[in-house]
PDB file of C-alpha atoms in Angstrom:
ATOM      1  CA  MET A  13     -75.019 131.930 -36.841  1.00 89.00           C
ATOM      2  CA  LEU A  14     -75.157 131.939 -40.631  1.00 96.00           C
ATOM      3  CA  THR A  15     -74.597 129.073 -43.048  1.00 97.00           C
ATOM      4  CA  PHE A  16     -75.292 128.320 -46.701  1.00 98.00           C
ATOM      5  CA  PRO A  17     -77.186 125.106 -47.552  1.00 98.00           C
ATOM      6  CA  ASN A  18     -76.086 124.006 -50.997  1.00 98.00           C
ATOM      7  CA  ALA A  19     -77.681 122.030 -53.796  1.00 97.00           C
ATOM      8  CA  LYS A  20     -76.612 118.665 -55.182  1.00 97.00           C
ATOM      9  CA  ILE A  21     -76.795 116.988 -58.561  1.00 98.00           C
ATOM     10  CA  ASN A  22     -77.280 113.353 -59.518  1.00 97.00           C
ATOM     11  CA  ILE A  23     -74.568 111.968 -61.742  1.00 98.00           C
ATOM     12  CA  GLY A  24     -76.346 108.977 -63.196  1.00 98.00           C
ATOM     13  CA  LEU A  25     -79.647 107.752 -61.780  1.00 97.00           C
ATOM     14  CA  ASN A  26     -80.723 104.163 -62.310  1.00 96.00           C
ATOM     15  CA  ILE A  27     -84.095 102.990 -60.990  1.00 95.00           C
ATOM     16  CA  THR A  28     -83.397  99.330 -60.463  1.00 93.00           C
ATOM     17  CA  GLU A  29     -86.535  97.854 -58.878  1.00 92.00           C
ATOM     18  CA  LYS A  30     -89.903  98.491 -57.225  1.00 90.00           C
ATOM     19  CA  ARG A  31     -89.872  97.695 -53.521  1.00 89.00           C
ATOM     20  CA  SER A  32     -92.553  95.855 -51.582  1.00 88.00           C
ATOM     21  CA  ASP A  33     -93.128  99.017 -49.499  1.00 88.00           C
ATOM     22  CA  GLY A  34     -94.085 101.003 -52.608  1.00 82.00           C
ATOM     23  CA  PHE A  35     -90.790 102.870 -52.917  1.00 85.00           C
ATOM     24  CA  HIS A  36     -88.109 102.249 -55.526  1.00 89.00           C
ATOM     25  CA  ASN A  37     -84.513 101.186 -55.211  1.00 91.00           C
ATOM     26  CA  ILE A  38     -82.120 103.441 -57.063  1.00 93.00           C
ATOM     27  CA  GLU A  39     -78.431 103.913 -57.607  1.00 95.00           C
ATOM     28  CA  SER A  40     -76.862 107.282 -58.194  1.00 97.00           C
ATOM     29  CA  VAL A  41     -73.920 109.456 -57.267  1.00 97.00           C
ATOM     30  CA  PHE A  42     -74.797 112.603 -55.327  1.00 97.00           C
ATOM     31  CA  TYR A  43     -72.379 115.467 -55.921  1.00 97.00           C
ATOM     32  CA  PRO A  44     -72.524 118.843 -54.113  1.00 96.00           C
ATOM     33  CA  VAL A  45     -72.642 122.114 -56.032  1.00 97.00           C
ATOM     34  CA  GLU A  46     -72.351 125.679 -54.777  1.00 96.00           C
ATOM     35  CA  TRP A  47     -75.861 126.964 -55.651  1.00 98.00           C
ATOM     36  CA  CYS A  48     -76.879 127.960 -52.126  1.00 98.00           C
ATOM     37  CA  ASP A  49     -79.626 129.214 -49.849  1.00 98.00           C
ATOM     38  CA  ALA A  50     -78.756 131.226 -46.723  1.00 98.00           C
ATOM     39  CA  LEU A  51     -79.806 130.024 -43.264  1.00 98.00           C
ATOM     40  CA  GLU A  52     -79.511 131.941 -39.999  1.00 98.00           C
ATOM     41  CA  ILE A  53     -80.302 130.543 -36.556  1.00 98.00           C
ATOM     42  CA  ILE A  54     -80.065 132.344 -33.209  1.00 96.00           C
ATOM     43  CA  PRO A  55     -81.612 131.557 -29.802  1.00 95.00           C
ATOM     44  CA  ASN A  56     -84.798 133.507 -29.155  1.00 94.00           C
ATOM     45  CA  GLN A  57     -84.175 136.414 -26.779  1.00 91.00           C
ATOM     46  CA  ASN A  58     -87.782 136.364 -25.565  1.00 89.00           C
ATOM     47  CA  PRO A  59     -87.777 134.463 -22.253  1.00 83.00           C
ATOM     48  CA  ASP A  60     -91.429 133.504 -22.753  1.00 85.00           C
ATOM     49  CA  ALA A  61     -90.895 131.899 -26.147  1.00 86.00           C
ATOM     50  CA  THR A  62     -91.861 128.230 -26.256  1.00 87.00           C
ATOM     51  CA  ASN A  63     -91.537 127.378 -29.934  1.00 90.00           C
ATOM     52  CA  ALA A  64     -89.314 128.120 -32.900  1.00 93.00           C
ATOM     53  CA  VAL A  65     -89.942 131.233 -34.979  1.00 94.00           C
ATOM     54  CA  PHE A  66     -89.484 130.756 -38.716  1.00 95.00           C
ATOM     55  CA  GLN A  67     -89.243 133.492 -41.342  1.00 95.00           C
ATOM     56  CA  SER A  68     -88.242 133.322 -44.990  1.00 96.00           C
ATOM     57  CA  SER A  69     -87.310 135.622 -47.828  1.00 97.00           C
ATOM     58  CA  GLY A  70     -86.340 135.149 -51.450  1.00 97.00           C
ATOM     59  CA  LEU A  71     -88.319 132.535 -53.361  1.00 96.00           C
ATOM     60  CA  ALA A  72     -91.766 131.839 -51.918  1.00 93.00           C
ATOM     61  CA  ILE A  73     -91.877 128.497 -50.121  1.00 91.00           C
ATOM     62  CA  PRO A  74     -95.068 126.538 -50.881  1.00 85.00           C
ATOM     63  CA  GLY A  75     -97.022 124.604 -48.262  1.00 82.00           C
ATOM     64  CA  ASN A  76     -97.555 125.314 -44.587  1.00 82.00           C
ATOM     65  CA  GLU A  77     -95.363 125.104 -41.519  1.00 78.00           C
ATOM     66  CA  SER A  78     -96.186 121.437 -40.953  1.00 77.00           C
ATOM     67  CA  SER A  79     -94.316 120.566 -44.169  1.00 86.00           C
ATOM     68  CA  ASN A  80     -91.367 122.909 -43.653  1.00 92.00           C
ATOM     69  CA  LEU A  81     -88.178 120.871 -43.276  1.00 96.00           C
ATOM     70  CA  CYS A  82     -86.420 123.498 -41.151  1.00 97.00           C
ATOM     71  CA  LEU A  83     -89.213 123.323 -38.600  1.00 96.00           C
ATOM     72  CA  LYS A  84     -89.380 119.543 -38.861  1.00 96.00           C
ATOM     73  CA  ALA A  85     -85.677 119.477 -38.039  1.00 97.00           C
ATOM     74  CA  TRP A  86     -86.320 121.657 -34.991  1.00 97.00           C
ATOM     75  CA  ASN A  87     -89.140 119.344 -33.909  1.00 96.00           C
ATOM     76  CA  LEU A  88     -86.760 116.379 -33.956  1.00 97.00           C
ATOM     77  CA  LEU A  89     -84.346 118.109 -31.566  1.00 97.00           C
ATOM     78  CA  GLN A  90     -86.563 120.362 -29.479  1.00 95.00           C
ATOM     79  CA  ASP A  91     -86.577 118.055 -26.458  1.00 95.00           C
ATOM     80  CA  ARG A  92     -82.828 118.672 -26.184  1.00 96.00           C
ATOM     81  CA  ILE A  93     -83.078 122.463 -26.458  1.00 94.00           C
ATOM     82  CA  SER A  94     -84.313 124.723 -23.660  1.00 89.00           C
ATOM     83  CA  VAL A  95     -84.377 128.024 -25.589  1.00 93.00           C
ATOM     84  CA  PRO A  96     -86.203 127.800 -28.924  1.00 95.00           C
ATOM     85  CA  PRO A  97     -84.500 129.235 -32.007  1.00 96.00           C
ATOM     86  CA  MET A  98     -85.322 132.020 -34.412  1.00 97.00           C
ATOM     87  CA  ILE A  99     -84.768 130.694 -37.931  1.00 97.00           C
ATOM     88  CA  HIS A 100     -84.488 132.780 -41.080  1.00 97.00           C
ATOM     89  CA  LEU A 101     -84.142 131.126 -44.479  1.00 98.00           C
ATOM     90  CA  HIS A 102     -83.350 133.098 -47.618  1.00 98.00           C
ATOM     91  CA  LYS A 103     -84.474 130.805 -50.421  1.00 98.00           C
ATOM     92  CA  VAL A 104     -82.478 130.863 -53.662  1.00 98.00           C
ATOM     93  CA  ILE A 105     -82.369 127.232 -54.884  1.00 97.00           C
ATOM     94  CA  PRO A 106     -85.464 126.476 -57.007  1.00 95.00           C
ATOM     95  CA  MET A 107     -87.878 124.027 -55.408  1.00 91.00           C
ATOM     96  CA  GLY A 108     -89.127 120.797 -56.931  1.00 87.00           C
ATOM     97  CA  ALA A 109     -86.152 121.006 -59.255  1.00 93.00           C
ATOM     98  CA  GLY A 110     -84.119 117.862 -58.559  1.00 93.00           C
ATOM     99  CA  LEU A 111     -81.506 119.861 -56.639  1.00 96.00           C
ATOM    100  CA  GLY A 112     -82.280 118.760 -53.090  1.00 94.00           C
ATOM    101  CA  GLY A 113     -82.574 122.336 -51.834  1.00 95.00           C
ATOM    102  CA  GLY A 114     -85.279 121.622 -49.280  1.00 95.00           C
ATOM    103  CA  SER A 115     -83.400 118.555 -48.054  1.00 95.00           C
ATOM    104  CA  ALA A 116     -80.270 120.674 -47.648  1.00 98.00           C
ATOM    105  CA  ASP A 117     -82.200 123.262 -45.625  1.00 98.00           C
ATOM    106  CA  GLY A 118     -83.483 120.578 -43.261  1.00 98.00           C
ATOM    107  CA  ALA A 119     -80.087 118.909 -42.871  1.00 98.00           C
ATOM    108  CA  PHE A 120     -78.250 122.198 -42.361  1.00 98.00           C
ATOM    109  CA  THR A 121     -80.830 123.169 -39.727  1.00 98.00           C
ATOM    110  CA  LEU A 122     -79.975 119.977 -37.826  1.00 98.00           C
ATOM    111  CA  LYS A 123     -76.259 120.758 -38.099  1.00 98.00           C
ATOM    112  CA  MET A 124     -76.696 124.362 -36.995  1.00 98.00           C
ATOM    113  CA  LEU A 125     -78.907 123.495 -34.041  1.00 98.00           C
ATOM    114  CA  ASN A 126     -76.294 120.959 -33.011  1.00 98.00           C
ATOM    115  CA  GLU A 127     -73.617 123.660 -33.116  1.00 97.00           C
ATOM    116  CA  VAL A 128     -75.532 126.636 -31.745  1.00 96.00           C
ATOM    117  CA  TYR A 129     -76.810 124.673 -28.756  1.00 97.00           C
ATOM    118  CA  ALA A 130     -73.699 122.499 -28.300  1.00 97.00           C
ATOM    119  CA  LEU A 131     -75.707 119.252 -28.470  1.00 98.00           C
ATOM    120  CA  ASN A 132     -72.578 117.220 -29.291  1.00 98.00           C
ATOM    121  CA  LEU A 133     -74.412 114.940 -31.717  1.00 98.00           C
ATOM    122  CA  SER A 134     -72.130 112.894 -33.959  1.00 98.00           C
ATOM    123  CA  ASN A 135     -72.474 112.887 -37.736  1.00 97.00           C
ATOM    124  CA  ASP A 136     -73.960 109.386 -37.553  1.00 96.00           C
ATOM    125  CA  GLU A 137     -76.580 110.607 -35.087  1.00 98.00           C
ATOM    126  CA  LEU A 138     -77.342 113.623 -37.264  1.00 97.00           C
ATOM    127  CA  LYS A 139     -77.741 111.334 -40.290  1.00 95.00           C
ATOM    128  CA  ASP A 140     -80.261 109.211 -38.381  1.00 95.00           C
ATOM    129  CA  PHE A 141     -82.295 112.331 -37.635  1.00 97.00           C
ATOM    130  CA  ALA A 142     -81.916 113.537 -41.234  1.00 96.00           C
ATOM    131  CA  ARG A 143     -83.316 110.282 -42.638  1.00 93.00           C
ATOM    132  CA  LYS A 144     -86.527 111.059 -40.754  1.00 94.00           C
ATOM    133  CA  LEU A 145     -86.844 114.236 -42.810  1.00 94.00           C
ATOM    134  CA  GLY A 146     -86.448 112.647 -46.249  1.00 88.00           C
ATOM    135  CA  SER A 147     -84.517 110.135 -48.322  1.00 81.00           C
ATOM    136  CA  ASP A 148     -81.674 112.392 -49.442  1.00 89.00           C
ATOM    137  CA  CYS A 149     -81.427 114.647 -46.374  1.00 94.00           C
ATOM    138  CA  ALA A 150     -78.698 112.560 -44.762  1.00 94.00           C
ATOM    139  CA  PHE A 151     -76.389 113.263 -47.699  1.00 95.00           C
ATOM    140  CA  PHE A 152     -76.056 116.903 -46.660  1.00 96.00           C
ATOM    141  CA  ILE A 153     -74.715 116.097 -43.199  1.00 97.00           C
ATOM    142  CA  GLU A 154     -71.249 115.312 -44.564  1.00 96.00           C
ATOM    143  CA  ASN A 155     -71.942 116.950 -47.937  1.00 95.00           C
ATOM    144  CA  ARG A 156     -69.374 115.132 -50.040  1.00 95.00           C
ATOM    145  CA  PRO A 157     -69.667 112.899 -53.129  1.00 96.00           C
ATOM    146  CA  VAL A 158     -71.279 109.537 -52.346  1.00 96.00           C
ATOM    147  CA  PHE A 159     -72.700 106.537 -54.124  1.00 97.00           C
ATOM    148  CA  CYS A 160     -76.309 106.155 -52.970  1.00 94.00           C
ATOM    149  CA  PHE A 161     -78.478 103.064 -53.127  1.00 93.00           C
ATOM    150  CA  ASN A 162     -81.655 101.437 -51.769  1.00 89.00           C
ATOM    151  CA  LYS A 163     -84.251 104.238 -51.475  1.00 83.00           C
ATOM    152  CA  GLY A 164     -81.538 106.807 -51.993  1.00 82.00           C
ATOM    153  CA  ASP A 165     -80.927 107.098 -48.269  1.00 80.00           C
ATOM    154  CA  GLU A 166     -78.004 104.678 -47.935  1.00 88.00           C
ATOM    155  CA  PHE A 167     -74.566 105.979 -48.845  1.00 92.00           C
ATOM    156  CA  GLU A 168     -71.042 104.789 -49.283  1.00 94.00           C
ATOM    157  CA  ASP A 169     -67.962 106.877 -49.911  1.00 93.00           C
ATOM    158  CA  TYR A 170     -67.179 107.192 -53.576  1.00 94.00           C
ATOM    159  CA  THR A 171     -64.160 108.722 -55.256  1.00 92.00           C
ATOM    160  CA  LEU A 172     -65.193 110.931 -58.160  1.00 93.00           C
ATOM    161  CA  ASP A 173     -63.085 114.020 -58.587  1.00 89.00           C
ATOM    162  CA  LEU A 174     -64.637 116.819 -60.639  1.00 95.00           C
ATOM    163  CA  LYS A 175     -62.800 119.611 -58.819  1.00 92.00           C
ATOM    164  CA  GLY A 176     -61.886 122.353 -61.264  1.00 92.00           C
ATOM    165  CA  LYS A 177     -64.524 121.370 -63.819  1.00 96.00           C
ATOM    166  CA  PHE A 178     -67.033 124.099 -64.671  1.00 98.00           C
ATOM    167  CA  VAL A 179     -70.717 123.301 -64.244  1.00 98.00           C
ATOM    168  CA  VAL A 180     -73.803 125.132 -65.522  1.00 98.00           C
ATOM    169  CA  LEU A 181     -77.223 124.412 -63.983  1.00 98.00           C
ATOM    170  CA  VAL A 182     -80.396 125.520 -65.756  1.00 98.00           C
ATOM    171  CA  ASN A 183     -83.876 125.293 -64.260  1.00 97.00           C
ATOM    172  CA  PRO A 184     -86.626 125.769 -66.891  1.00 96.00           C
ATOM    173  CA  ASP A 185     -89.310 126.352 -64.236  1.00 92.00           C
ATOM    174  CA  ILE A 186     -91.204 123.124 -64.904  1.00 93.00           C
ATOM    175  CA  HIS A 187     -92.428 121.439 -61.745  1.00 89.00           C
ATOM    176  CA  ILE A 188     -92.424 117.660 -61.907  1.00 89.00           C
ATOM    177  CA  SER A 189     -93.797 115.797 -58.903  1.00 86.00           C
ATOM    178  CA  THR A 190     -92.057 112.659 -57.725  1.00 83.00           C
ATOM    179  CA  ALA A 191     -95.225 110.668 -58.441  1.00 86.00           C
ATOM    180  CA  GLU A 192     -95.361 111.962 -62.025  1.00 91.00           C
ATOM    181  CA  ALA A 193     -91.691 111.161 -62.597  1.00 90.00           C
ATOM    182  CA  TYR A 194     -91.947 107.599 -61.309  1.00 89.00           C
ATOM    183  CA  SER A 195     -95.183 106.927 -63.202  1.00 88.00           C
ATOM    184  CA  GLY A 196     -93.262 106.866 -66.462  1.00 77.00           C
ATOM    185  CA  VAL A 197     -90.479 104.544 -65.349  1.00 87.00           C
ATOM    186  CA  SER A 198     -90.089 100.779 -65.735  1.00 87.00           C
ATOM    187  CA  PRO A 199     -87.450  99.694 -63.194  1.00 91.00           C
ATOM    188  CA  LYS A 200     -84.591  97.679 -64.653  1.00 90.00           C
ATOM    189  CA  LYS A 201     -80.985  96.824 -64.030  1.00 90.00           C
ATOM    190  CA  PRO A 202     -78.671  98.974 -66.173  1.00 90.00           C
ATOM    191  CA  GLN A 203     -76.671  97.395 -68.958  1.00 89.00           C
ATOM    192  CA  ILE A 204     -73.543  98.977 -67.498  1.00 92.00           C
ATOM    193  CA  ALA A 205     -73.290  99.340 -63.709  1.00 93.00           C
ATOM    194  CA  LEU A 206     -73.094 102.984 -62.700  1.00 96.00           C
ATOM    195  CA  LYS A 207     -69.770 102.629 -60.902  1.00 95.00           C
ATOM    196  CA  THR A 208     -68.303 100.976 -63.996  1.00 95.00           C
ATOM    197  CA  ALA A 209     -69.661 103.711 -66.263  1.00 96.00           C
ATOM    198  CA  LEU A 210     -68.359 106.529 -64.070  1.00 97.00           C
ATOM    199  CA  SER A 211     -64.881 104.994 -64.021  1.00 95.00           C
ATOM    200  CA  GLN A 212     -64.637 105.770 -67.735  1.00 96.00           C
ATOM    201  CA  PRO A 213     -63.479 109.173 -69.095  1.00 96.00           C
ATOM    202  CA  ILE A 214     -66.139 111.901 -68.902  1.00 96.00           C
ATOM    203  CA  SER A 215     -66.056 112.118 -72.691  1.00 94.00           C
ATOM    204  CA  THR A 216     -67.753 108.686 -72.793  1.00 97.00           C
ATOM    205  CA  TRP A 217     -70.468 109.417 -70.214  1.00 98.00           C
ATOM    206  CA  LYS A 218     -72.918 110.786 -72.797  1.00 97.00           C
ATOM    207  CA  LYS A 219     -73.533 107.258 -74.072  1.00 95.00           C
ATOM    208  CA  ILE A 220     -73.282 105.215 -70.871  1.00 97.00           C
ATOM    209  CA  VAL A 221     -74.295 107.361 -67.844  1.00 97.00           C
ATOM    210  CA  LYS A 222     -78.073 107.716 -67.835  1.00 96.00           C
ATOM    211  CA  ASN A 223     -80.848 109.254 -65.770  1.00 97.00           C
ATOM    212  CA  ASP A 224     -83.791 106.849 -66.112  1.00 95.00           C
ATOM    213  CA  PHE A 225     -86.303 109.655 -65.589  1.00 95.00           C
ATOM    214  CA  GLU A 226     -85.214 111.341 -68.819  1.00 95.00           C
ATOM    215  CA  GLU A 227     -86.630 108.786 -71.260  1.00 92.00           C
ATOM    216  CA  LYS A 228     -90.262 109.790 -70.717  1.00 93.00           C
ATOM    217  CA  LEU A 229     -89.906 113.266 -69.234  1.00 95.00           C
ATOM    218  CA  LEU A 230     -87.854 114.708 -72.111  1.00 95.00           C
ATOM    219  CA  LEU A 231     -90.578 113.598 -74.504  1.00 95.00           C
ATOM    220  CA  LYS A 232     -93.325 115.073 -72.340  1.00 95.00           C
ATOM    221  CA  TYR A 233     -91.449 118.330 -71.705  1.00 96.00           C
ATOM    222  CA  PRO A 234     -89.499 119.257 -74.870  1.00 97.00           C
ATOM    223  CA  THR A 235     -88.118 122.368 -73.178  1.00 97.00           C
ATOM    224  CA  ILE A 236     -85.999 120.160 -70.900  1.00 97.00           C
ATOM    225  CA  ALA A 237     -84.631 118.323 -73.924  1.00 97.00           C
ATOM    226  CA  GLU A 238     -83.869 121.662 -75.596  1.00 98.00           C
ATOM    227  CA  VAL A 239     -81.914 122.852 -72.551  1.00 98.00           C
ATOM    228  CA  LYS A 240     -79.861 119.657 -72.559  1.00 98.00           C
ATOM    229  CA  GLU A 241     -79.132 119.937 -76.277  1.00 98.00           C
ATOM    230  CA  THR A 242     -78.156 123.610 -75.919  1.00 98.00           C
ATOM    231  CA  LEU A 243     -75.619 122.673 -73.244  1.00 98.00           C
ATOM    232  CA  TYR A 244     -74.093 120.075 -75.550  1.00 98.00           C
ATOM    233  CA  GLN A 245     -74.005 122.540 -78.435  1.00 98.00           C
ATOM    234  CA  ALA A 246     -72.180 124.992 -76.141  1.00 98.00           C
ATOM    235  CA  GLY A 247     -69.452 122.425 -75.550  1.00 98.00           C
ATOM    236  CA  ALA A 248     -70.512 120.426 -72.483  1.00 98.00           C
ATOM    237  CA  VAL A 249     -68.587 117.174 -72.164  1.00 98.00           C
ATOM    238  CA  TYR A 250     -71.571 115.738 -70.299  1.00 98.00           C
ATOM    239  CA  ALA A 251     -75.120 116.975 -69.689  1.00 98.00           C
ATOM    240  CA  SER A 252     -78.028 115.426 -67.809  1.00 98.00           C
ATOM    241  CA  MET A 253     -81.199 116.142 -65.932  1.00 98.00           C
ATOM    242  CA  THR A 254     -80.666 115.880 -62.195  1.00 97.00           C
ATOM    243  CA  GLY A 255     -83.013 113.861 -59.984  1.00 94.00           C
ATOM    244  CA  SER A 256     -86.567 113.814 -61.246  1.00 91.00           C
ATOM    245  CA  GLY A 257     -86.029 117.208 -62.874  1.00 87.00           C
ATOM    246  CA  SER A 258     -86.521 119.637 -64.226  1.00 94.00           C
ATOM    247  CA  THR A 259     -83.038 121.136 -63.702  1.00 98.00           C
ATOM    248  CA  VAL A 260     -80.415 120.166 -66.279  1.00 98.00           C
ATOM    249  CA  TYR A 261     -76.673 120.545 -65.787  1.00 98.00           C
ATOM    250  CA  GLY A 262     -73.724 120.591 -68.144  1.00 98.00           C
ATOM    251  CA  ILE A 263     -70.111 119.855 -67.209  1.00 98.00           C
ATOM    252  CA  PHE A 264     -67.457 121.811 -69.116  1.00 98.00           C
ATOM    253  CA  ASP A 265     -63.679 121.609 -69.273  1.00 96.00           C
ATOM    254  CA  ASN A 266     -63.378 125.397 -69.322  1.00 95.00           C
ATOM    255  CA  THR A 267     -65.207 128.448 -68.020  1.00 97.00           C
ATOM    256  CA  ILE A 268     -68.177 129.527 -70.103  1.00 97.00           C
ATOM    257  CA  ASP A 269     -70.940 132.090 -69.619  1.00 96.00           C
ATOM    258  CA  LEU A 270     -74.313 130.876 -70.870  1.00 97.00           C
ATOM    259  CA  LYS A 271     -76.609 133.437 -69.241  1.00 95.00           C
ATOM    260  CA  ASP A 272     -77.516 134.870 -72.630  1.00 96.00           C
ATOM    261  CA  ARG A 273     -78.606 131.398 -73.813  1.00 96.00           C
ATOM    262  CA  PHE A 274     -81.160 131.025 -71.008  1.00 96.00           C
ATOM    263  CA  PRO A 275     -82.472 134.546 -70.288  1.00 94.00           C
ATOM    264  CA  ASN A 276     -85.819 133.380 -68.895  1.00 94.00           C
ATOM    265  CA  PHE A 277     -84.641 130.520 -66.681  1.00 97.00           C
ATOM    266  CA  ALA A 278     -83.102 130.360 -63.240  1.00 97.00           C
ATOM    267  CA  MET A 279     -79.502 129.243 -63.522  1.00 97.00           C
ATOM    268  CA  TRP A 280     -76.201 128.975 -61.706  1.00 98.00           C
ATOM    269  CA  GLN A 281     -72.731 128.477 -63.096  1.00 97.00           C
ATOM    270  CA  GLY A 282     -69.412 127.971 -61.366  1.00 97.00           C
ATOM    271  CA  PHE A 283     -66.685 125.497 -60.493  1.00 96.00           C
ATOM    272  CA  PHE A 284     -66.982 122.259 -58.591  1.00 94.00           C
ATOM    273  CA  LYS A 285     -65.206 122.904 -55.291  1.00 87.00           C
ATOM    274  CA  ILE A 286     -64.828 119.278 -54.208  1.00 80.00           C
TER     275      ILE A 286
END
C-alpha cells in the first residue's frame, strides 16, 4: 500500500507562555500543503520475520532507528500485529524545516498500519497514539486545517478557506533546532488574538499575523529574511516563516513560477487543495 505524507505550514504562531513542565504554550493554525513524501507498507513475506524492516531513499534521514518516527509508530502498534511490516519511505520534504515532514511520516505510518492490518482503530485512538510520537503528529491523522493550542498538540476545528490560492514554499537549507528557536523568544500574549487576526482579509495579515520565532531568527539568519522579502516583491499577499523555520512560504492570488528566483534552495509551489 502506498500513500503520500504531506507537509503543513503554520499560519500565525504565537508563543503565549512558558509552562511549568518546561514546554511552551502556543497558538497557531496548522494548514496542510501538498509537498509530500512517499510511504509504502506491506506485510513481510518472510515467515520468520519478527520485527519491522525499514528502508529509505531520497533525502538522507539523520539519526538512528531509535529516533525514526515510522519505526516508533510501528512500536506503538506491534502488539496488535502478528506479521511485521516492510516499510519504505522516499523522503522529499526537507527535515528540520518547520514543515512537519517527520511528524507526517509517523502519523501516516499509524494510519497505514491501521488500514493494512485492519486494526479498526478510530481517528481519536490514532490521535492518542500520534501524540506519543510528537506534539504535532496528531494533526496529520485528520489532516485538515485546525487551530492548535497548549503545547501544539490540542486541536479544534477551524474554518479558514485558502482553497485555490497559490502557495510557494522555499527552504534555504538552514537548520534551526527547536532549542535554538525558543532561546530567542520571550513568551507574551499577542496584541491581536490569532483567530481575530485571521478573520480579517489576507491583505491585512502582513501587519497583524505574526510568527514569534521570526523576530530573532530573521536577524540571526539574514537569508531567511531575504527569502521572505523576495516573496513579497514577487507579489505575495502574505509571507511568513513556518514553525521554527527555516522554510518560508508566500501566498499568492494567482499562479506564479519562482524557481528562477531560488535556484539553490529546495522549494515547492502549487495550489492549496483544502
